[in-house]
Amino acid sequence: MEPEDTQLKEDIKTTVNYIKQHGVEFENKLLEDERFSFIKKDDPLHEYYTKLMNEPTDTVSGEDNDRKSEREIARPPDFLFSQYDTGISRRDMEVIKLTARYYAKDKSIVEQMISKDGEARLNFMNSSHPLHKTFTDFVAQYKRVYSFTGQEIKKSKRTILDNCFERTQYWEFEKDKDREHDKLVELCKIQFAAIPWDKFTQVAKFSIPEDTEIFEGSLDLEQMRLRRVQTGIKLFDSIKPTNEEEKIVSDQGKQKGGDSKGKKRKIRAVGETRLKKSKK
Amino acid sequence: MNLLETRRSLLEEMEIIENAIAERIQRNPELYYHYIQESSKVFPDTKLPRSSLIAENKIYKFKKVKRKRKQIILQQHEINIFLRDYQEKQQTFNKINRPEETQEDDKDLPNFERKLQQLEKELKNEDENFELDINSKKDKYALFSSSSDPSRRTNILSDRARDLDLNEIFTRDEQYGEYMELEQFHSLWLNVIKRGDCSLLQFLDILELFLDDEKYLLTPPMDRKNDRYMAFLLKLSKYVETFFFKSYALLDAAAVENLIKSDFEHSYCRGSLRSEAKGIYCPFCSRWFKTSSVFESHLVGKIHKKNESKRRNFVYSEYKLHRYLKYLNDEFSRTRSFVERKLAFTANERMAEMDILTQKYEAPAYDSTEKEGAEQVDGEQRDGQLQEEHLSGKSFDMPLGPDGLPMPYWLYKLHGLDREYRCEICSNKVYNGRRTFERHFNEERHIYHLRCLGIEPSSVFKGITKIKEAQELWKNMQGQSQLTSIAAVPPKPNPSQLKVPTELELEEEDEEGNVMSKKVYDELKKQGLV
């Protein structure tokens, strides 16, 4: 019953797997091709084809279950207090911390502050701000600290070590999954490259209603690049336009004029920042 | 600083410490396996990882590089320092975490505004300062952070534990917990027994009594009430206990001590040693008591109380020695083997052995040539057979390359894999691509089939795929070979010619040293010139 030709045998097997995945309707498309004559009922190889179609895939699924049970490792609880973004200046970080502290205590205080002045310094509370996630991280941290009030942490040496070992196992498991994922991505790229782009068939045509609004605004690259709480980078502290100067004077009427003049930018040596970052 | 921020900061540091420990275990899981195996002896409820993971130093499926013992023990001591820090911060957190202490003054809007202004003023110059506290904390506990040069790894220790010197903790003969240093106690023992005929091996035999549950009580090496014996045992017990905790730094010392103390109070002193014939044994009185009731009544007696108050320390030390020696059974065996080997050495061999030990003792814990990071990941690679089949199924028209993986069609054609070449000699096997076809002429399959046809393989047959052609060529080669052999037969030598080379080969030398043939020499001689 089996065909003598190995290639033909392989072709039938592959076709069976394909049809099992995409459904029996796909058979009709293949009938037009002479290579798939075995799908026809009067073909001598049709019996072998039918046999493969009716064969269950228990072996593969059983094997897969074994691998899954071996593979699963419980995920340890995430670190909460040490995972925030650290590429922020110290002053900005302190401002975020202070605001998050009050916000965790009582939301209305900070909201009053915003509605009152329209504070530019508190723009990070908008969800579109790049530092908003850091702010929400700190709010979550402070709320967690509040929930700890009255409770005692009692982790023994043994417990800590066991937790560390479980975390290590999970890291290795994640690494393995990442590797498998990368392999899959690579295969998808190969598959994409193998598409015969010169053999397309028009399947259907549809028209977009004219009144549909499908365009989004362009990305604000300046805003995305921002790493500060305050909008607008001051590149020239000493130079001020005339109208802005008047505004500053009126705003800081109570304060001394010497304060703003004394503000200076720290000049770093060449490569200092890069070396510090590489050291970390 | 604000109390809320203080508490958050403490929790942050605890997490950083936990992360640092996990990183070290990931780099070398033997740090954990070495500890957990010993822990399972002390605490029977300890759950051990799979033995195959421990034997191969694996985590999950990935094998890690084996490291030196000195490095393992050093890192364990470093982790112990981290854990001590963790416990301190935990205590501090619990102390300031009480409800009455968490009364905050941050309650209203003017307070917030004032604080914001104050913060802006204080941190006016910190606008460009990107050195946050958390980064310095992470550096403090990071691997290799105590190296003097940041770009080169010279020291595996963190900045926090940079002053840790393992050679101050262990002596050379102890080799970081591999052997126990018992020779000093041998000298003490000779003083105790007041005799000089006890050798070191015999002394170790005496110590082996303490590995058994009964022998050190029922058949002690000498009278258990002897003052010198008691003093000796106190010292020995202290050393063994210290050795145990410095060899296994990750074990919780307080928990182990509590366990032993509890066992001592609740079962050892209340008659754990029992016999069917003799009854119940009291370690303080060194006597057997027939029945349980007699034993119970003797506990409240005057003699027992006197014995207990007088000899409690000794009995406890004796018990501790017994327990710790059981835990250190492996180390004790290794020490005994080492002593036996040392006694069998000649003077030169002993000197060489000591040099080796000294070398290991003085070598640095970390060698900069050691494998790190991805270099050491050479674990078992699971094949993605199912995944490949799945993907192959999706792309029906994708051809398979020589390696069995799907190959882009353009690449398939570029290599010429779409052309088929058939070899009749190899049972009509089809080869895809010119390169594969050309290469197969030198392969085993083709050569085998040529031999089956009675043809000796050679480069002449390269490119021939038809059986008929090959056989014809073989016949022609056979014919040419015969003709050549016939022509190559040398003719028989003529006897008249045999003399010519013999005659020509004779040479003479005159007075001046000139070499010439015999004929020339004879002629010149006749003329009187030579």
mmCIF file of N, CA and C in Angstrom, chain A residues 18 36 60 71 73 79-82 84 86 88-91 93-94 97 101-102 109 112-113 116 121 141-142 145 148-153 155 157-158 160-162 164-165 168 171-173 176 179-180 183-184 187 190-191 194 228 268 276 280, chain B residues 2 4-5 7-8 11-12 15 18-19 22 26 32 35 45-46 59-62 64 80 83 86-87 90 94 97 106-107 109 111-113 119-120 123 126-135 138 249-251 377 382 387 391 393 396 398 406:
data_model
loop_
_atom_site.group_PDB
_atom_site.id
_atom_site.type_symbol
_atom_site.label_atom_id
_atom_site.label_comp_id
_atom_site.label_asym_id
_atom_site.label_seq_id
_atom_site.Cartn_x
_atom_site.Cartn_y
_atom_site.Cartn_z
ATOM 1 N N TYR A 18 -0.330 19.309 6.778
ATOM 2 C CA TYR A 18 -0.784 20.642 6.394
ATOM 3 C C TYR A 18 -2.301 20.724 6.451
ATOM 4 N N PHE A 36 -0.751 16.603 -6.464
ATOM 5 C CA PHE A 36 -1.600 16.119 -5.382
ATOM 6 C C PHE A 36 -2.711 15.228 -5.902
ATOM 7 N N VAL A 60 2.961 12.417 19.723
ATOM 8 C CA VAL A 60 3.548 13.754 19.787
ATOM 9 C C VAL A 60 2.988 14.522 20.975
ATOM 10 N N ARG A 71 9.263 21.460 32.131
ATOM 11 C CA ARG A 71 9.669 22.821 31.827
ATOM 12 C C ARG A 71 9.169 23.831 32.848
ATOM 13 N N ILE A 73 8.467 26.061 35.775
ATOM 14 C CA ILE A 73 9.059 26.415 37.064
ATOM 15 C C ILE A 73 8.304 27.620 37.578
ATOM 16 N N PHE A 79 10.656 41.639 42.461
ATOM 17 C CA PHE A 79 11.156 42.706 43.314
ATOM 18 C C PHE A 79 10.374 43.973 43.023
ATOM 19 N N LEU A 80 10.011 44.668 44.057
ATOM 20 C CA LEU A 80 9.217 45.885 43.880
ATOM 21 C C LEU A 80 10.026 47.133 44.154
ATOM 22 N N PHE A 81 10.880 47.087 45.160
ATOM 23 C CA PHE A 81 11.502 48.309 45.654
ATOM 24 C C PHE A 81 12.801 48.667 44.953
ATOM 25 N N SER A 82 13.332 47.786 44.141
ATOM 26 C CA SER A 82 14.645 48.054 43.552
ATOM 27 C C SER A 82 14.635 47.984 42.038
ATOM 28 N N TYR A 84 13.118 50.261 39.829
ATOM 29 C CA TYR A 84 12.728 51.463 39.107
ATOM 30 C C TYR A 84 13.867 51.996 38.254
ATOM 31 N N THR A 86 16.783 54.143 36.903
ATOM 32 C CA THR A 86 17.826 54.851 37.634
ATOM 33 C C THR A 86 18.569 55.860 36.779
ATOM 34 N N ILE A 88 17.997 58.897 36.095
ATOM 35 C CA ILE A 88 17.360 60.183 36.389
ATOM 36 C C ILE A 88 18.276 60.951 37.315
ATOM 37 N N SER A 89 18.222 62.271 37.223
ATOM 38 C CA SER A 89 19.085 63.060 38.098
ATOM 39 C C SER A 89 18.563 63.012 39.525
ATOM 40 N N ARG A 90 19.441 63.320 40.454
ATOM 41 C CA ARG A 90 19.099 63.197 41.858
ATOM 42 C C ARG A 90 17.974 64.134 42.246
ATOM 43 N N ARG A 91 18.001 65.359 41.712
ATOM 44 C CA ARG A 91 16.977 66.324 42.089
ATOM 45 C C ARG A 91 15.610 65.865 41.603
ATOM 46 N N MET A 93 14.704 62.889 40.971
ATOM 47 C CA MET A 93 14.305 61.706 41.724
ATOM 48 C C MET A 93 13.692 62.094 43.057
ATOM 49 N N GLU A 94 14.304 63.078 43.731
ATOM 50 C CA GLU A 94 13.779 63.486 45.030
ATOM 51 C C GLU A 94 12.416 64.126 44.894
ATOM 52 N N LYS A 97 9.943 61.368 44.406
ATOM 53 C CA LYS A 97 9.734 60.642 45.661
ATOM 54 C C LYS A 97 8.808 61.412 46.588
ATOM 55 N N ARG A 101 5.124 60.271 47.817
ATOM 56 C CA ARG A 101 4.825 60.066 49.227
ATOM 57 C C ARG A 101 3.486 60.691 49.588
ATOM 58 N N TYR A 102 3.299 61.942 49.181
ATOM 59 C CA TYR A 102 2.034 62.614 49.470
ATOM 60 C C TYR A 102 0.887 61.972 48.715
ATOM 61 N N ILE A 109 -4.333 66.001 47.875
ATOM 62 C CA ILE A 109 -3.365 67.070 48.133
ATOM 63 C C ILE A 109 -2.629 67.433 46.857
ATOM 64 N N GLN A 112 -4.837 68.966 44.183
ATOM 65 C CA GLN A 112 -5.076 70.388 44.425
ATOM 66 C C GLN A 112 -3.909 71.208 43.910
ATOM 67 N N MET A 113 -2.724 70.725 44.169
ATOM 68 C CA MET A 113 -1.511 71.432 43.759
ATOM 69 C C MET A 113 -1.491 71.619 42.254
ATOM 70 N N LYS A 116 -4.211 73.995 41.001
ATOM 71 C CA LYS A 116 -4.020 75.363 41.469
ATOM 72 C C LYS A 116 -3.110 76.145 40.543
ATOM 73 N N ARG A 121 6.463 71.483 37.105
ATOM 74 C CA ARG A 121 7.344 70.511 37.751
ATOM 75 C C ARG A 121 6.655 69.186 38.008
ATOM 76 N N GLN A 141 5.287 51.552 45.725
ATOM 77 C CA GLN A 141 6.212 51.198 46.806
ATOM 78 C C GLN A 141 5.749 51.770 48.135
ATOM 79 N N TYR A 142 5.371 53.038 48.124
ATOM 80 C CA TYR A 142 4.957 53.667 49.382
ATOM 81 C C TYR A 142 3.671 53.056 49.905
ATOM 82 N N VAL A 145 4.607 49.956 51.597
ATOM 83 C CA VAL A 145 5.192 50.218 52.915
ATOM 84 C C VAL A 145 4.090 50.511 53.924
ATOM 85 N N PHE A 148 2.569 47.432 55.118
ATOM 86 C CA PHE A 148 3.435 46.680 56.024
ATOM 87 C C PHE A 148 3.326 47.155 57.469
ATOM 88 N N THR A 149 2.709 48.318 57.683
ATOM 89 C CA THR A 149 2.684 48.908 59.019
ATOM 90 C C THR A 149 2.106 47.937 60.033
ATOM 91 N N GLY A 150 2.835 47.733 61.113
ATOM 92 C CA GLY A 150 2.387 46.827 62.147
ATOM 93 C C GLY A 150 2.802 45.393 61.919
ATOM 94 N N GLN A 151 3.157 45.039 60.688
ATOM 95 C CA GLN A 151 3.587 43.667 60.416
ATOM 96 C C GLN A 151 5.090 43.546 60.579
ATOM 97 N N GLU A 152 5.529 42.359 60.936
ATOM 98 C CA GLU A 152 6.961 42.107 61.063
ATOM 99 C C GLU A 152 7.434 41.195 59.942
ATOM 100 N N ILE A 153 8.609 41.500 59.430
ATOM 101 C CA ILE A 153 9.215 40.617 58.438
ATOM 102 C C ILE A 153 10.113 39.648 59.183
ATOM 103 N N LYS A 155 12.205 36.656 58.000
ATOM 104 C CA LYS A 155 12.782 35.697 57.066
ATOM 105 C C LYS A 155 14.049 35.138 57.677
ATOM 106 N N LYS A 157 17.577 32.805 57.692
ATOM 107 C CA LYS A 157 18.695 32.651 56.771
ATOM 108 C C LYS A 157 18.385 31.566 55.757
ATOM 109 N N ARG A 158 17.795 30.496 56.245
ATOM 110 C CA ARG A 158 17.473 29.352 55.407
ATOM 111 C C ARG A 158 16.446 29.721 54.354
ATOM 112 N N ILE A 160 15.793 32.699 53.120
ATOM 113 C CA ILE A 160 16.371 33.611 52.131
ATOM 114 C C ILE A 160 17.164 32.839 51.092
ATOM 115 N N LEU A 161 17.982 31.891 51.556
ATOM 116 C CA LEU A 161 18.802 31.124 50.618
ATOM 117 C C LEU A 161 17.940 30.277 49.696
ATOM 118 N N ASP A 162 16.895 29.661 50.243
ATOM 119 C CA ASP A 162 16.016 28.854 49.397
ATOM 120 C C ASP A 162 15.322 29.720 48.357
ATOM 121 N N CYS A 164 16.467 32.478 47.095
ATOM 122 C CA CYS A 164 17.461 32.861 46.094
ATOM 123 C C CYS A 164 17.689 31.733 45.103
ATOM 124 N N PHE A 165 17.719 30.503 45.587
ATOM 125 C CA PHE A 165 17.939 29.375 44.685
ATOM 126 C C PHE A 165 16.771 29.227 43.714
ATOM 127 N N THR A 168 17.056 31.774 41.081
ATOM 128 C CA THR A 168 18.092 31.415 40.123
ATOM 129 C C THR A 168 17.580 30.402 39.116
ATOM 130 N N TRP A 171 15.477 32.115 36.630
ATOM 131 C CA TRP A 171 16.264 32.877 35.669
ATOM 132 C C TRP A 171 16.766 31.979 34.544
ATOM 133 N N GLU A 172 17.247 30.792 34.910
ATOM 134 C CA GLU A 172 17.753 29.873 33.899
ATOM 135 C C GLU A 172 16.617 29.402 33.002
ATOM 136 N N PHE A 173 15.457 29.190 33.610
ATOM 137 C CA PHE A 173 14.293 28.779 32.839
ATOM 138 C C PHE A 173 13.908 29.864 31.844
ATOM 139 N N ASP A 176 16.259 29.906 28.952
ATOM 140 C CA ASP A 176 15.968 28.838 28.005
ATOM 141 C C ASP A 176 14.793 29.210 27.120
ATOM 142 N N ARG A 179 15.808 31.710 24.552
ATOM 143 C CA ARG A 179 16.575 31.098 23.470
ATOM 144 C C ARG A 179 15.653 30.415 22.480
ATOM 145 N N GLU A 180 14.658 29.704 22.996
ATOM 146 C CA GLU A 180 13.699 29.053 22.100
ATOM 147 C C GLU A 180 12.946 30.079 21.278
ATOM 148 N N LYS A 183 15.045 31.343 18.493
ATOM 149 C CA LYS A 183 15.117 30.358 17.419
ATOM 150 C C LYS A 183 13.875 30.421 16.551
ATOM 151 N N LEU A 184 12.729 30.581 17.218
ATOM 152 C CA LEU A 184 11.466 30.656 16.502
ATOM 153 C C LEU A 184 11.431 31.878 15.597
ATOM 154 N N LEU A 187 13.454 31.293 12.525
ATOM 155 C CA LEU A 187 12.767 30.447 11.549
ATOM 156 C C LEU A 187 11.678 31.221 10.825
ATOM 157 N N ILE A 190 13.244 33.132 8.092
ATOM 158 C CA ILE A 190 13.544 32.272 6.944
ATOM 159 C C ILE A 190 12.283 32.017 6.145
ATOM 160 N N GLN A 191 11.198 31.766 6.878
ATOM 161 C CA GLN A 191 9.936 31.493 6.208
ATOM 162 C C GLN A 191 9.488 32.697 5.389
ATOM 163 N N ALA A 194 11.270 33.080 2.196
ATOM 164 C CA ALA A 194 10.990 32.040 1.217
ATOM 165 C C ALA A 194 9.678 32.267 0.480
ATOM 166 N N ARG A 228 13.559 64.631 32.134
ATOM 167 C CA ARG A 228 13.440 65.498 33.300
ATOM 168 C C ARG A 228 11.980 65.684 33.645
ATOM 169 N N ARG A 268 31.766 69.238 33.244
ATOM 170 C CA ARG A 268 32.441 67.964 33.491
ATOM 171 C C ARG A 268 33.622 67.781 32.560
ATOM 172 N N LYS A 276 31.551 57.048 34.062
ATOM 173 C CA LYS A 276 30.770 56.718 35.254
ATOM 174 C C LYS A 276 29.708 55.692 34.928
ATOM 175 N N LYS A 280 29.207 51.589 36.286
ATOM 176 C CA LYS A 280 28.037 50.942 36.889
ATOM 177 C C LYS A 280 27.705 49.678 36.126
ATOM 178 N N ASN B 2 12.700 61.188 55.780
ATOM 179 C CA ASN B 2 11.368 60.803 56.179
ATOM 180 C C ASN B 2 11.324 59.340 56.603
ATOM 181 N N LEU B 4 8.930 57.172 56.265
ATOM 182 C CA LEU B 4 8.392 56.318 55.205
ATOM 183 C C LEU B 4 9.484 55.972 54.193
ATOM 184 N N GLU B 5 10.266 56.991 53.835
ATOM 185 C CA GLU B 5 11.351 56.773 52.885
ATOM 186 C C GLU B 5 12.417 55.862 53.479
ATOM 187 N N ARG B 7 11.930 53.431 55.603
ATOM 188 C CA ARG B 7 11.444 52.052 55.524
ATOM 189 C C ARG B 7 11.518 51.517 54.103
ATOM 190 N N ARG B 8 11.140 52.383 53.147
ATOM 191 C CA ARG B 8 11.213 51.938 51.756
ATOM 192 C C ARG B 8 12.648 51.629 51.370
ATOM 193 N N LEU B 11 13.748 48.249 52.678
ATOM 194 C CA LEU B 11 13.203 47.162 51.869
ATOM 195 C C LEU B 11 13.939 47.058 50.540
ATOM 196 N N GLU B 12 14.308 48.220 49.993
ATOM 197 C CA GLU B 12 15.056 48.239 48.745
ATOM 198 C C GLU B 12 16.395 47.530 48.903
ATOM 199 N N GLU B 15 16.113 43.792 49.051
ATOM 200 C CA GLU B 15 15.935 43.196 47.728
ATOM 201 C C GLU B 15 17.252 43.141 46.964
ATOM 202 N N GLU B 18 19.234 40.249 48.234
ATOM 203 C CA GLU B 18 18.686 38.985 47.739
ATOM 204 C C GLU B 18 19.082 38.755 46.286
ATOM 205 N N ASN B 19 19.037 39.824 45.498
ATOM 206 C CA ASN B 19 19.414 39.714 44.099
ATOM 207 C C ASN B 19 20.888 39.358 43.946
ATOM 208 N N ALA B 22 21.397 35.697 44.667
ATOM 209 C CA ALA B 22 20.896 34.872 43.570
ATOM 210 C C ALA B 22 21.858 34.889 42.389
ATOM 211 N N GLN B 26 23.625 31.695 40.689
ATOM 212 C CA GLN B 26 23.478 31.438 39.258
ATOM 213 C C GLN B 26 24.833 31.201 38.611
ATOM 214 N N TYR B 32 25.278 26.754 46.698
ATOM 215 C CA TYR B 32 24.039 26.335 47.351
ATOM 216 C C TYR B 32 24.036 24.838 47.619
ATOM 217 N N TYR B 35 26.025 23.760 50.608
ATOM 218 C CA TYR B 35 25.324 24.108 51.855
ATOM 219 C C TYR B 35 24.118 23.211 52.087
ATOM 220 N N ASP B 45 14.168 17.560 57.503
ATOM 221 C CA ASP B 45 13.055 17.966 56.649
ATOM 222 C C ASP B 45 13.492 18.798 55.451
ATOM 223 N N THR B 46 14.793 19.008 55.282
ATOM 224 C CA THR B 46 15.280 19.798 54.156
ATOM 225 C C THR B 46 15.001 19.077 52.850
ATOM 226 N N ILE B 59 21.955 24.010 36.905
ATOM 227 C CA ILE B 59 20.703 24.642 37.312
ATOM 228 C C ILE B 59 19.740 24.491 36.156
ATOM 229 N N TYR B 60 18.551 23.958 36.476
ATOM 230 C CA TYR B 60 17.530 23.703 35.463
ATOM 231 C C TYR B 60 18.103 22.745 34.427
ATOM 232 N N LYS B 61 18.666 23.228 33.335
ATOM 233 C CA LYS B 61 19.254 22.316 32.353
ATOM 234 C C LYS B 61 20.670 22.707 31.978
ATOM 235 N N PHE B 62 21.186 23.748 32.621
ATOM 236 C CA PHE B 62 22.449 24.308 32.167
ATOM 237 C C PHE B 62 23.559 23.992 33.155
ATOM 238 N N LYS B 64 27.151 24.403 34.885
ATOM 239 C CA LYS B 64 28.030 25.514 35.217
ATOM 240 C C LYS B 64 29.438 25.000 35.457
ATOM 241 N N ASN B 80 27.397 35.054 53.611
ATOM 242 C CA ASN B 80 27.063 35.097 55.028
ATOM 243 C C ASN B 80 27.072 36.533 55.544
ATOM 244 N N LEU B 83 23.945 38.129 54.375
ATOM 245 C CA LEU B 83 22.783 37.691 55.143
ATOM 246 C C LEU B 83 22.749 38.360 56.504
ATOM 247 N N TYR B 86 21.352 41.642 55.916
ATOM 248 C CA TYR B 86 19.918 41.503 55.689
ATOM 249 C C TYR B 86 19.180 41.412 57.019
ATOM 250 N N GLN B 87 19.698 40.587 57.937
ATOM 251 C CA GLN B 87 19.044 40.425 59.233
ATOM 252 C C GLN B 87 19.024 41.733 60.008
ATOM 253 N N GLN B 90 16.436 43.937 58.536
ATOM 254 C CA GLN B 90 15.137 43.399 58.884
ATOM 255 C C GLN B 90 14.754 43.823 60.300
ATOM 256 N N ASN B 94 11.664 46.247 61.385
ATOM 257 C CA ASN B 94 10.619 45.830 62.315
ATOM 258 C C ASN B 94 10.508 46.782 63.496
ATOM 259 N N ASN B 97 8.668 49.954 62.364
ATOM 260 C CA ASN B 97 7.468 49.687 61.587
ATOM 261 C C ASN B 97 6.222 49.601 62.467
ATOM 262 N N ASP B 106 2.925 64.755 57.329
ATOM 263 C CA ASP B 106 2.654 65.187 55.963
ATOM 264 C C ASP B 106 1.169 65.040 55.699
ATOM 265 N N LYS B 107 0.434 66.113 55.911
ATOM 266 C CA LYS B 107 -1.007 65.927 55.824
ATOM 267 C C LYS B 107 -1.704 66.932 54.941
ATOM 268 N N LEU B 109 -1.794 70.564 52.155
ATOM 269 C CA LEU B 109 -1.221 71.152 50.959
ATOM 270 C C LEU B 109 -0.104 72.146 51.251
ATOM 271 N N ASN B 111 1.984 72.176 53.580
ATOM 272 C CA ASN B 111 3.160 71.401 53.964
ATOM 273 C C ASN B 111 3.865 70.858 52.730
ATOM 274 N N PHE B 112 3.072 70.344 51.799
ATOM 275 C CA PHE B 112 3.632 69.807 50.563
ATOM 276 C C PHE B 112 4.345 70.888 49.778
ATOM 277 N N GLU B 113 3.705 72.058 49.670
ATOM 278 C CA GLU B 113 4.316 73.153 48.929
ATOM 279 C C GLU B 113 5.631 73.580 49.563
ATOM 280 N N LEU B 119 12.959 71.448 48.898
ATOM 281 C CA LEU B 119 13.695 70.455 48.119
ATOM 282 C C LEU B 119 14.364 71.092 46.916
ATOM 283 N N GLU B 120 13.621 72.005 46.263
ATOM 284 C CA GLU B 120 14.179 72.684 45.106
ATOM 285 C C GLU B 120 15.409 73.485 45.505
ATOM 286 N N LEU B 123 18.471 71.000 46.558
ATOM 287 C CA LEU B 123 19.049 70.217 45.465
ATOM 288 C C LEU B 123 19.231 71.051 44.216
ATOM 289 N N GLU B 126 21.987 69.750 42.117
ATOM 290 C CA GLU B 126 21.953 68.313 41.821
ATOM 291 C C GLU B 126 21.256 68.009 40.504
ATOM 292 N N ASP B 127 21.098 69.034 39.670
ATOM 293 C CA ASP B 127 20.338 68.819 38.444
ATOM 294 C C ASP B 127 21.047 67.875 37.481
ATOM 295 N N GLU B 128 22.367 67.888 37.531
ATOM 296 C CA GLU B 128 23.134 67.055 36.617
ATOM 297 C C GLU B 128 23.758 65.854 37.312
ATOM 298 N N ASN B 129 23.393 65.648 38.545
ATOM 299 C CA ASN B 129 23.982 64.546 39.299
ATOM 300 C C ASN B 129 23.136 63.292 39.091
ATOM 301 N N PHE B 130 23.700 62.303 38.409
ATOM 302 C CA PHE B 130 22.970 61.074 38.137
ATOM 303 C C PHE B 130 23.391 59.925 39.037
ATOM 304 N N GLU B 131 24.102 60.219 40.098
ATOM 305 C CA GLU B 131 24.531 59.156 41.014
ATOM 306 C C GLU B 131 23.480 58.979 42.094
ATOM 307 N N LEU B 132 22.596 58.059 41.880
ATOM 308 C CA LEU B 132 21.554 57.804 42.865
ATOM 309 C C LEU B 132 22.042 56.826 43.918
ATOM 310 N N ASP B 133 21.351 56.827 45.052
ATOM 311 C CA ASP B 133 21.750 55.943 46.150
ATOM 312 C C ASP B 133 21.659 54.483 45.749
ATOM 313 N N ILE B 134 20.624 54.145 44.983
ATOM 314 C CA ILE B 134 20.411 52.737 44.665
ATOM 315 C C ILE B 134 21.556 52.184 43.834
ATOM 316 N N ASN B 135 22.161 53.038 42.982
ATOM 317 C CA ASN B 135 23.264 52.542 42.158
ATOM 318 C C ASN B 135 24.483 52.220 43.003
ATOM 319 N N LYS B 138 23.827 48.978 44.786
ATOM 320 C CA LYS B 138 23.999 47.808 43.929
ATOM 321 C C LYS B 138 25.473 47.515 43.701
ATOM 322 N N ALA B 249 29.467 28.106 56.183
ATOM 323 C CA ALA B 249 29.131 29.452 56.648
ATOM 324 C C ALA B 249 27.667 29.796 56.434
ATOM 325 N N LEU B 250 27.011 29.143 55.472
ATOM 326 C CA LEU B 250 25.639 29.511 55.149
ATOM 327 C C LEU B 250 24.629 28.916 56.119
ATOM 328 N N LEU B 251 25.067 27.937 56.916
ATOM 329 C CA LEU B 251 24.138 27.349 57.873
ATOM 330 C C LEU B 251 23.786 28.361 58.953
ATOM 331 N N VAL B 377 28.027 28.674 29.453
ATOM 332 C CA VAL B 377 26.763 28.022 29.169
ATOM 333 C C VAL B 377 26.959 27.041 28.027
ATOM 334 N N ARG B 382 18.205 21.514 23.709
ATOM 335 C CA ARG B 382 17.049 20.775 23.233
ATOM 336 C C ARG B 382 16.797 21.113 21.781
ATOM 337 N N GLN B 387 9.049 22.358 16.790
ATOM 338 C CA GLN B 387 8.891 23.706 16.265
ATOM 339 C C GLN B 387 9.175 23.740 14.773
ATOM 340 N N LEU B 391 6.677 24.811 11.794
ATOM 341 C CA LEU B 391 6.922 25.896 10.843
ATOM 342 C C LEU B 391 6.971 25.370 9.424
ATOM 343 N N GLY B 393 5.355 22.955 8.268
ATOM 344 C CA GLY B 393 3.987 22.711 7.853
ATOM 345 C C GLY B 393 3.309 23.972 7.368
ATOM 346 N N PHE B 396 4.262 25.527 2.905
ATOM 347 C CA PHE B 396 4.231 24.270 2.177
ATOM 348 C C PHE B 396 5.244 24.238 1.061
ATOM 349 N N MET B 398 8.139 25.781 0.891
ATOM 350 C CA MET B 398 9.516 26.095 1.238
ATOM 351 C C MET B 398 10.381 24.853 1.098
ATOM 352 N N PRO B 406 14.405 24.695 6.717
ATOM 353 C CA PRO B 406 13.814 25.385 5.563
ATOM 354 C C PRO B 406 14.776 26.439 5.024
#
